Coordinates of C-alpha atoms and ligand atoms in Angstrom, one line a residue:
X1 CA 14.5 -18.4 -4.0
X2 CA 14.4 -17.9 -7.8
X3 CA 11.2 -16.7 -9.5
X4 CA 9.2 -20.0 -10.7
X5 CA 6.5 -19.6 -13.1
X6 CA 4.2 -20.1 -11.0
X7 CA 4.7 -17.5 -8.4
X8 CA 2.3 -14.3 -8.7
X9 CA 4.4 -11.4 -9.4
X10 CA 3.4 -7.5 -8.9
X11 CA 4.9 -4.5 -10.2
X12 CA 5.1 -1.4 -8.5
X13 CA 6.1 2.0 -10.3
X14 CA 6.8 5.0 -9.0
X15 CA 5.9 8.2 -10.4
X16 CA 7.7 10.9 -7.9
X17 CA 5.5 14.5 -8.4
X18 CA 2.9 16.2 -6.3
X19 CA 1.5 19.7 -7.2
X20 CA 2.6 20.5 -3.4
X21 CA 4.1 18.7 -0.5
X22 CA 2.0 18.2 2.3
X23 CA 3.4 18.5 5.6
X24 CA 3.1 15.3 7.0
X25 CA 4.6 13.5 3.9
X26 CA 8.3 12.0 4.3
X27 CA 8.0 9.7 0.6
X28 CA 10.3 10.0 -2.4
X29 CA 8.4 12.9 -4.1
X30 CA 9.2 15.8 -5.2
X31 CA 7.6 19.3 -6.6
X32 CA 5.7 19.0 -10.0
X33 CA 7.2 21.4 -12.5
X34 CA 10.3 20.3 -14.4
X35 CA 9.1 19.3 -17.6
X36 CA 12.8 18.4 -19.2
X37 CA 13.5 16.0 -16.0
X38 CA 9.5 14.5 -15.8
X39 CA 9.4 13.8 -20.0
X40 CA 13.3 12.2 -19.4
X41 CA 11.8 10.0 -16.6
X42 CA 9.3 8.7 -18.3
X43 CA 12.2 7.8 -20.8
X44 CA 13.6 6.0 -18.5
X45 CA 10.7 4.4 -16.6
X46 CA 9.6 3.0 -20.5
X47 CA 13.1 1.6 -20.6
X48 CA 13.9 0.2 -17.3
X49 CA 10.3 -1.8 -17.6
X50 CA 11.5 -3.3 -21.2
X51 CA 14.9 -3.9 -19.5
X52 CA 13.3 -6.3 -16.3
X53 CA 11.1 -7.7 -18.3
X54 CA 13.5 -9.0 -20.7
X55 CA 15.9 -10.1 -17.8
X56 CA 13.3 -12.0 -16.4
X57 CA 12.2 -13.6 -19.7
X58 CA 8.7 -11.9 -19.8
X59 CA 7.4 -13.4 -16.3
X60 CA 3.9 -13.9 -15.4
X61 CA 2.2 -11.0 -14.0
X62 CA -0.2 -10.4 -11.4
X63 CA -0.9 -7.1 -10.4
X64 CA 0.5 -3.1 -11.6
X65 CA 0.2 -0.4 -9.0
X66 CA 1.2 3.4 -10.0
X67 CA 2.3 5.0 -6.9
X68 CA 4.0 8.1 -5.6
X69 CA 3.8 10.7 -5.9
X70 CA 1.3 11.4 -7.1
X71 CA 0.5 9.5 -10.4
X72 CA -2.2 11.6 -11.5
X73 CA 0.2 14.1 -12.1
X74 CA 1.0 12.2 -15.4
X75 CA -1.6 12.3 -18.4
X76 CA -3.9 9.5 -18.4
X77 CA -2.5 8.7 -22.0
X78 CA 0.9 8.4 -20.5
X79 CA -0.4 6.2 -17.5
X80 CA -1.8 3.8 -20.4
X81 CA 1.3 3.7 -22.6
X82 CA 3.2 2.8 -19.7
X83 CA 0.9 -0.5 -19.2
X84 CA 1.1 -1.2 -23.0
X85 CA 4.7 -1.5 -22.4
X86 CA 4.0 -3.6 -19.6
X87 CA 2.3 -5.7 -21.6
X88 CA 4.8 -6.3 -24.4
X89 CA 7.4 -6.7 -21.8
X90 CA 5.5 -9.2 -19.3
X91 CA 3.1 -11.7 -19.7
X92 CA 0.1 -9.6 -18.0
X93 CA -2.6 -11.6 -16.6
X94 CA -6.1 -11.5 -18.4
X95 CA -7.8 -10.8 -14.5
X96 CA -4.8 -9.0 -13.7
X97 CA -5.0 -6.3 -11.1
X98 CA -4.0 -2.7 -12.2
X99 CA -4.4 0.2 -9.9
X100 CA -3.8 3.7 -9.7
X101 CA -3.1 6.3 -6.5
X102 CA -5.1 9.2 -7.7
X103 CA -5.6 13.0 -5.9
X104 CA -8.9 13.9 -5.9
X105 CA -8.8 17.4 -7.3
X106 CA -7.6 16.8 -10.4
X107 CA -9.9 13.5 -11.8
X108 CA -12.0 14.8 -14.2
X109 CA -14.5 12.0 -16.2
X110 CA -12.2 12.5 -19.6
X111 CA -8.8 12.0 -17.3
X112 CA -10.7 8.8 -15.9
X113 CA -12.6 7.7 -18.6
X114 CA -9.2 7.1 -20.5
X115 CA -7.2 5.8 -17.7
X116 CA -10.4 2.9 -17.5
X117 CA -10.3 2.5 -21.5
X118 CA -6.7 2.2 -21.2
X119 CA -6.9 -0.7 -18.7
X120 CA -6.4 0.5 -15.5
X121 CA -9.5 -1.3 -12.8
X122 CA -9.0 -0.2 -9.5
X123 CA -8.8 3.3 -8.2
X124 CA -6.9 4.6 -4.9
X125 CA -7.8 8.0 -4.0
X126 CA -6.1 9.9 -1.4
X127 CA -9.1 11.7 0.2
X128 CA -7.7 11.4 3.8
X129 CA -10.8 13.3 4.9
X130 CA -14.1 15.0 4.4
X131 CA -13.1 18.1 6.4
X132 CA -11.8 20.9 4.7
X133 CA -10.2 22.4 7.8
X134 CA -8.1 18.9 8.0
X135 CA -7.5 18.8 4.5
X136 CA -6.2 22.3 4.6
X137 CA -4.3 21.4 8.2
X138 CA -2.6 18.5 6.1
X139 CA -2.1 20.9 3.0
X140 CA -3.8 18.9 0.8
X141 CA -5.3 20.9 -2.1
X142 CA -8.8 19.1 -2.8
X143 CA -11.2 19.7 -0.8
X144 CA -14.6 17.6 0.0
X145 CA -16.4 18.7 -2.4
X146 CA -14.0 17.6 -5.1
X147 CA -13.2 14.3 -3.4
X148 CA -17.3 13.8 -3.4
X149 CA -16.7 14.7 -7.3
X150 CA -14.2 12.5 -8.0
X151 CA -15.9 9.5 -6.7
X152 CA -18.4 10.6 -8.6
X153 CA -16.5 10.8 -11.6
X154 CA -15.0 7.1 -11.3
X155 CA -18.1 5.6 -10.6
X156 CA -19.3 7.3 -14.4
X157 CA -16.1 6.1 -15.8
X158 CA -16.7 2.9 -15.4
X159 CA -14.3 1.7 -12.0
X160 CA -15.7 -1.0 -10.0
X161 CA -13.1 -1.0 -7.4
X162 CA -12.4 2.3 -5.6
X163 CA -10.4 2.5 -2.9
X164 CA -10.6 5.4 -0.3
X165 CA -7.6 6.6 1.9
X166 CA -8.3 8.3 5.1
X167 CA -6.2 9.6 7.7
X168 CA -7.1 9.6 11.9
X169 CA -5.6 11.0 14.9
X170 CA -4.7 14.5 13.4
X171 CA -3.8 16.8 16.3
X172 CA -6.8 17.5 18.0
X173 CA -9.1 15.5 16.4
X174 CA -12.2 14.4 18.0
X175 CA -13.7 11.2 17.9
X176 CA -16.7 12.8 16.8
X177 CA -14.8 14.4 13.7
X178 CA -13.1 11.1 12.8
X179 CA -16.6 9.6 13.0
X180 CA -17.6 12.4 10.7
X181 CA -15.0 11.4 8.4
X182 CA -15.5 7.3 8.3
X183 CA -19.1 8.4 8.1
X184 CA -19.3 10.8 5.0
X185 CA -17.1 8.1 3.3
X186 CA -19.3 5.4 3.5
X187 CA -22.4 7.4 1.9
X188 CA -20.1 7.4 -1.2
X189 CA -20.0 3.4 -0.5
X190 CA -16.1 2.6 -1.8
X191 CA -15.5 -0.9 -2.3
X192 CA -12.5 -0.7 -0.2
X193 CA -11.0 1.7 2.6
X194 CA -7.3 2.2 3.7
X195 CA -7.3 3.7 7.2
X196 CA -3.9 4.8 8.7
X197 CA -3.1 6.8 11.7
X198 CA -1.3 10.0 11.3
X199 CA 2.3 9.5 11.9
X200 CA 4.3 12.2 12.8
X201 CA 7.7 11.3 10.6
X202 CA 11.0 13.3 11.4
X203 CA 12.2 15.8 8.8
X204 CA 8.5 16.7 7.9
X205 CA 7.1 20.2 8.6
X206 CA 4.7 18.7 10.5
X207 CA 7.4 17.3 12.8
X208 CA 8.9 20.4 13.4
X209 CA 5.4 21.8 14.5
X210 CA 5.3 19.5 16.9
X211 CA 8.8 19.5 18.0
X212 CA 8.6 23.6 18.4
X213 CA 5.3 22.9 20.4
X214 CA 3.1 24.7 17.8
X215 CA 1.0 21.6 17.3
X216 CA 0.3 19.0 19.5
X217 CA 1.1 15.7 19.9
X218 CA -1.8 13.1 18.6
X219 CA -2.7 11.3 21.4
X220 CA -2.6 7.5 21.7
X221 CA -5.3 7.0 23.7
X222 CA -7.8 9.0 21.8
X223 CA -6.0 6.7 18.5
X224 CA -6.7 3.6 20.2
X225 CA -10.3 4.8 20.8
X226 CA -10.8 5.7 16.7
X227 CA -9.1 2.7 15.1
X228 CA -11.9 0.7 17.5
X229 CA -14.6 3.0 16.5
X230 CA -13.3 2.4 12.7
X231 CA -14.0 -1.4 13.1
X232 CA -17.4 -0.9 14.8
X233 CA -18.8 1.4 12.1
X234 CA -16.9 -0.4 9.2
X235 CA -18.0 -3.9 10.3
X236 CA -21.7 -3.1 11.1
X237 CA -21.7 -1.4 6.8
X238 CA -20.7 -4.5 5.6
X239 CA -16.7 -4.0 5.2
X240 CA -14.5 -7.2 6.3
X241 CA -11.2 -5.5 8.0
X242 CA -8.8 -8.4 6.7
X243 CA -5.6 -6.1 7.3
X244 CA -4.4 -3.9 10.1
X245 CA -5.3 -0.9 8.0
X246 CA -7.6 -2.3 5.4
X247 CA -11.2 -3.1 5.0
X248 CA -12.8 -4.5 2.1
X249 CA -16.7 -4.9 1.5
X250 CA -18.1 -8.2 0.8
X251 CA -21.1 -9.7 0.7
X252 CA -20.9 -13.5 1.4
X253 CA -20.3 -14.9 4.7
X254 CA -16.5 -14.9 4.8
X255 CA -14.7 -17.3 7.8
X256 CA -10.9 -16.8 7.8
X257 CA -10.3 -15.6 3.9
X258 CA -9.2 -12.6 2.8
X259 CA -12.1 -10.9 0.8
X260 CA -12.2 -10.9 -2.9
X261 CA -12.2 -7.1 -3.1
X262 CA -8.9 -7.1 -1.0
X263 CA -6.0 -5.3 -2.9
X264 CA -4.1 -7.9 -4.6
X265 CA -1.2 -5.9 -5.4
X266 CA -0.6 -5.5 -1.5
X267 CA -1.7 -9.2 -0.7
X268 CA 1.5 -10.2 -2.6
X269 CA 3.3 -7.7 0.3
X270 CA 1.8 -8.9 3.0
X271 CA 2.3 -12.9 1.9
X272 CA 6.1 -12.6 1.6
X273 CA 5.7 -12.8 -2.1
X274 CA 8.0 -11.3 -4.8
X275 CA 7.7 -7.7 -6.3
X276 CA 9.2 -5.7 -8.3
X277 CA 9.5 -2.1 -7.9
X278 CA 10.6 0.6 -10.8
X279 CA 11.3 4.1 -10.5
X280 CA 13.1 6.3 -8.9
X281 CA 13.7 5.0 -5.0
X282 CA 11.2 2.2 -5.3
X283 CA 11.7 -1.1 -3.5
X284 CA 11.6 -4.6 -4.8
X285 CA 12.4 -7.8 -3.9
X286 CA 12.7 -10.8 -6.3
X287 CA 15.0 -14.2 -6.9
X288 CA 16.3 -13.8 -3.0
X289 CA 17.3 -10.2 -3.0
X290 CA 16.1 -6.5 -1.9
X291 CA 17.2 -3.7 -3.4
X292 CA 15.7 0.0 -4.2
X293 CA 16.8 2.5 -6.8
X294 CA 18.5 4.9 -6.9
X295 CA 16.5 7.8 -4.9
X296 CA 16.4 11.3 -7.1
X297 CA 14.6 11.4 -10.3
X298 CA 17.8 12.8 -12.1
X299 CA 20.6 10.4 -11.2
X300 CA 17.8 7.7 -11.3
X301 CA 17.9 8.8 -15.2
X302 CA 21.4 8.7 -15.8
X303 CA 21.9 5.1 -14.1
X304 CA 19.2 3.8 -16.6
X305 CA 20.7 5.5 -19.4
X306 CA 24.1 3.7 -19.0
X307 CA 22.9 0.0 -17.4
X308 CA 21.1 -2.9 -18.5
X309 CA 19.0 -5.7 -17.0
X310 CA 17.5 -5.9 -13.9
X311 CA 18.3 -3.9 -11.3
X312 CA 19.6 -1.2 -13.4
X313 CA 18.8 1.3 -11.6
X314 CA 19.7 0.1 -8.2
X315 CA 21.0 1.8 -5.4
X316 CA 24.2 -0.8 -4.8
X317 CA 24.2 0.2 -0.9
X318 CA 20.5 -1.2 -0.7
X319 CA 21.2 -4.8 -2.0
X320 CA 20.4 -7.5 0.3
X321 CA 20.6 -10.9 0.3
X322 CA 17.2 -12.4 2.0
X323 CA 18.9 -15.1 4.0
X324 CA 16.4 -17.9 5.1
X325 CA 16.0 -16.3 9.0
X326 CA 15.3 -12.7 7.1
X327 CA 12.6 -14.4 5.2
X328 CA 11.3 -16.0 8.0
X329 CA 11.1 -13.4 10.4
X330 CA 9.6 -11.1 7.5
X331 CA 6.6 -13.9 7.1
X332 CA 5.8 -13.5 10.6
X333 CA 5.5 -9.9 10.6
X334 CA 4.3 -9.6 7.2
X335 CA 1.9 -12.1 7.3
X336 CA 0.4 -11.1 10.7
X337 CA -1.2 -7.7 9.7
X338 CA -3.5 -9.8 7.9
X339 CA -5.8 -10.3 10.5
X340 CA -8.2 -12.8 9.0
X341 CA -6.1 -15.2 7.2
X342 CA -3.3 -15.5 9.2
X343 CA -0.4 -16.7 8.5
X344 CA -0.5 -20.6 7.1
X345 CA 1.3 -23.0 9.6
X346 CA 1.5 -25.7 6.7
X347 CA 2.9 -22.6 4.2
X348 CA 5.5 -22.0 6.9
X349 CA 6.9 -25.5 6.5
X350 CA 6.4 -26.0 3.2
X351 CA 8.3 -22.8 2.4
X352 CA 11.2 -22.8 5.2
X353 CA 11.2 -26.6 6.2
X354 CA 10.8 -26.1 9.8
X355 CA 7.3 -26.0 12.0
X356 CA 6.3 -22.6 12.9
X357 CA 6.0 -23.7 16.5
X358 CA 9.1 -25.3 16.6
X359 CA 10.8 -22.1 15.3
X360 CA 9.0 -19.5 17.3
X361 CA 7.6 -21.3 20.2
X362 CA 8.2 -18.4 22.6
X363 CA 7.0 -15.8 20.2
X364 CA 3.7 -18.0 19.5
X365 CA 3.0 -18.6 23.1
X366 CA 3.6 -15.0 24.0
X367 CA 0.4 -14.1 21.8
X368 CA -1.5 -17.3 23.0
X369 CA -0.6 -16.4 27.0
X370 CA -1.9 -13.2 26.4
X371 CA -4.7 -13.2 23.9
X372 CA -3.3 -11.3 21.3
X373 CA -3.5 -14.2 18.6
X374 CA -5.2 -17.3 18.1
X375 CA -5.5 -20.7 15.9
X376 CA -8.0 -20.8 13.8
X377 CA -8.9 -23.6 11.2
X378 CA -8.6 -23.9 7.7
X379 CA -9.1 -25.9 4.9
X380 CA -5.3 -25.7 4.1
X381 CA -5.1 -26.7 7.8
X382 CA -4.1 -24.0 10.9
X383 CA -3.4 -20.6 10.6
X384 CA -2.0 -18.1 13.4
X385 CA -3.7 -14.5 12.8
X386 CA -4.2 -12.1 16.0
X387 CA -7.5 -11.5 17.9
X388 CA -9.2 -8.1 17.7
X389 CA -7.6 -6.9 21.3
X390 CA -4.2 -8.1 19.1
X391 CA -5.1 -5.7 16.5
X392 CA -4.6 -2.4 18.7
X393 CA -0.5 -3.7 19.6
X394 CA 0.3 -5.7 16.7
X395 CA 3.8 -4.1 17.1
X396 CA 4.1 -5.7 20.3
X397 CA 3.2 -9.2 19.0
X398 CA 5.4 -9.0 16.0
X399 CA 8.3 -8.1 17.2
X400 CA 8.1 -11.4 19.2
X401 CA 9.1 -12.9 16.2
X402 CA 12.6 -10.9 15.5
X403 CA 14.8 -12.7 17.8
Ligands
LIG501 S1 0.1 13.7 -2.1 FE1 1.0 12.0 -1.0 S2 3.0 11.7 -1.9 FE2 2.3 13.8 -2.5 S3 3.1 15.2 -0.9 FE3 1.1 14.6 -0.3 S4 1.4 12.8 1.1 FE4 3.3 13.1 -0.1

C-alpha cells in the first residue's frame, strides 16, 4: 500500500542519550557524554529528515514525537530546529500533534518555555512514580519533588497536554503504594496517563537481580489487582482508559470514541497506519514495508553520510515486506488494545476486502464464547473491542488472531 495524500502520517525520532541507564531499561540508548558523536548525530538526524521528506515529495504530516532516550538531553533550541526542518521538509499540519518525552529533573521554565515557543504542544514525562525509594530502586535520578516541579513548570510554560508515565508492579510493591502513586498523580491533574507494568526484560540489570534471586519476582496476581485498581480510581477522576495502557481525561459523555486528548501520534500505531521513524534503531513502516535503522549512533552516522533517500539509514536485515496476512493479523492485534473503539468491521473490509468474521471466525468467537470482547455499535457501523474482564488477558485474545 503506497502513501496516498490522504493518509495521516507520524514521524517518530529518536534521540538515543540518558544521563544514566536505569536498570530496568532494554531501549536503544546510550550514556550521555560524547559531544563529537551527539553534535555528528544531530548532523545526521537534520539530514536524513531533509532526505525522506524529499523522497516522499513533502507528504502530509500528522503528528512528531521525540523519543529515546531521553530527548531532553538535547537543548530546547536544538529540539526546535529540528521541527523547523520538519517543516521545510514536510507539509506539517496547522493542528498537528508534536510531542516530546521529557525527564523530570532536568525541565526548568526557560528549557520549556522555548521548547512551547518553538512549537512543541504536548509533553510526556517519565515520572514513573511519586516514591523516592522506587525512583531510586529504578535508578531514576529525579525525584518527586522535581517531578511535582516539572509539572509545575509546564503548566507555566504554557502546555496544555501533559502526559504522565508511571510504572506498577515493582518488586514488592503494595497495592497501597501503587495507589499512592496513581493518587499523588492525579492532584497534579495531567491530561493524559500512560500506565505500564514493570517488565522484567533479559539483558537488564534488573533481570540479573532477579535471575541471581536478589530481587524478587513481581507478582501477577498482585499486577492484576493494580491495573484494576488503576481503572477504578482513573475512571471515577474523570480519565476515559481508551488503550490497554492509556487514559485520557475528557469531559463529554464519550460512547465508543477514542477521546480527543488521546495521543495522536500513537493512535496512528495502534490503527495500522503508516509511520515513519528516524534515528538511530528507530522503526517505521510506510508504502508496504518495515524497516529500522541501523542501531548504534556511530554507524547510524556513517550510513547517512554516504546514502540518500528514504531509508538511508536502514538496517537491510530489518526490511520487510508487509504482505496482506501480516497487515491483517497486525490490525487485529493492533487495533484491539484500543479498548473503546475497537477495531472497525467495515474498515476491515474496506482495507483487506474480506469480512472480519469470515477471516477470523474462530479467533472472533473465541472472545465472544468467553467474554473477552464484544460488538458494539457505531456510526461507521460495528466495531469488535474487548470487555473490561478482556482487558486483564488481551494477550490471550490477540494471539487468537495469528494463525
Ligand atoms: S530514561 Fe528511559 S530510555 Fe533512558 S535509561 Fe531510563 S528507561 Fe531507558
Amino acid at each position: 500500500m503506497h502513501l496516498k495524500p490522504t493518509d495521516l502520517l507520524g514521524l517518530y525520532i529518536h534521540i538515543p542519550w540518558c544521563p544514566t541507564r536505569c536498570i530496568y531499561c532494554d531501549f536503544n540508548t546510550y550514556i550521555d557524554g560524547d559531544l563529537d558523536l551527539k553534535s555528528g548525530y544531530q548532523a545526521a538526524l537534520m539530514r536524513e529528515i531533509r532526505e525522506t521528506g524529499a523522497a516522499l515529495k513533502r507528504p502530509r504530516l500528522d503528528t512528531i514525537f521525540f523519543g529515546g532516550g531521553t530527548p531532553t538531553t538535547l537543548s530546547a533550541e536544538q529540539l526546535v530546529k529540528f521541527i523547523d526542518v520538519v517543516k521545510s521538509s514536510f507539509d506539517l499540519q496547522p493542528n498537528a500533534e508534536i510531542t516530546t518525552e521529557a525527564n523530570p529533573g532536568t525541565l526548568s521554565l526557560e528549557y520549556l518555555q522555548t521548547l512551547r515557543q518553538g512549537g512543541v504542544n504536548r509533553l510526556s514525562m517519565g515520572v514513573q512514580s511519586f516514591s523516592d525509594y522506587e525512583l531510586k530502586f529504578l535508578s531514576r535520578l529525579h525525584n518527586s519533588r522535581e517531578a511535582r516541579k516539572a509539572v509545575e513548570n509546564a503548566r507555566s510554560a504554557g502546555f496544555d497536554n501533559l502526559n504522565l508515565d508511571l510504572i506498577f508492579n515493582l518488586p514488592q510493591q503494595s497495592l497501597d503504594q501503587w495507589q499512592f502513586n496513581l493518587d499523588e498523580a492525579l492532584k497534579l491533574e495531567p491530561d493524559h496517563l500512560s500506565i505500564y507494568s514493570l517488565i522484567i526484560e533479559p539483558g537488564t540489570p534488573l533481570y540479573r537481580q532477579v535471575v541471581q534471586g536478589n530481587v524478587p519476582q513481581p507478582d501477577d496476581d498482585v499486577a492484576a489487582d493494580m491495573y484494576a485498581a488503576t481503572m477504578d480510581t482513573l475512571g471515577q477522576a474523570g480519565y476515559a482508559h481508551y488503550e490497554i495502557s492509556n487514559w485520557a481525561k475528557t469531559d463529554g459523555e464519550l460512547t465508543w470514541q477514542s477521546p480527543e486528548l488521546a495521543s495522536a501520534h500513537n493512535l496512528i500505531y495502534w490503527r495500522n497506519q503508516p509511520y515513519l521513524g528516524l534515528g538511530a534503531g528507530a522503526y517505521g513502516t510506510v508504502n508496504g514495508q518495515r524497516w529500522a535503522n541501523v542501531k548504534r549512533p556511530q554507524s547510524y552516522i556513517g550510513r547517512v553520510d554516504t546514502g540518500a533517500g528514504l531509508g538511508l539509514a536502514r538496517d537491510e536485515e530489518t526490511v520487510e515486506t508487509i504482505s496482506p496476512e501480516i497487515a491483517m493479523t497486525e490490525h487485529m492485534m493492533l487495533g484491539l488494545r484500543l479498548v473503546r473503539e475497537g477495531v472497525s468491521a467495515q474498515e476491515f473490509e474496506a482495507r483487506f476486502g474480506v469480512a472480519l468474521e469470515t477471516r477470523y471466525p474462530q479467533a472472533v468467537a473465541y472472545g465472544l464464547d468467553r467474554g473477552l470482547t464484544e460488538w458494539i455499535d457505531s456510526p461507521t457501523g460495528p466495531r469488535l473491542r474487548l470487555t473490561p474482564s478482556g482487558r486483564f488477558v488481551a494477550n490471550q485474545v490477540v494471539v487468537q488472531f495469528m494463525d
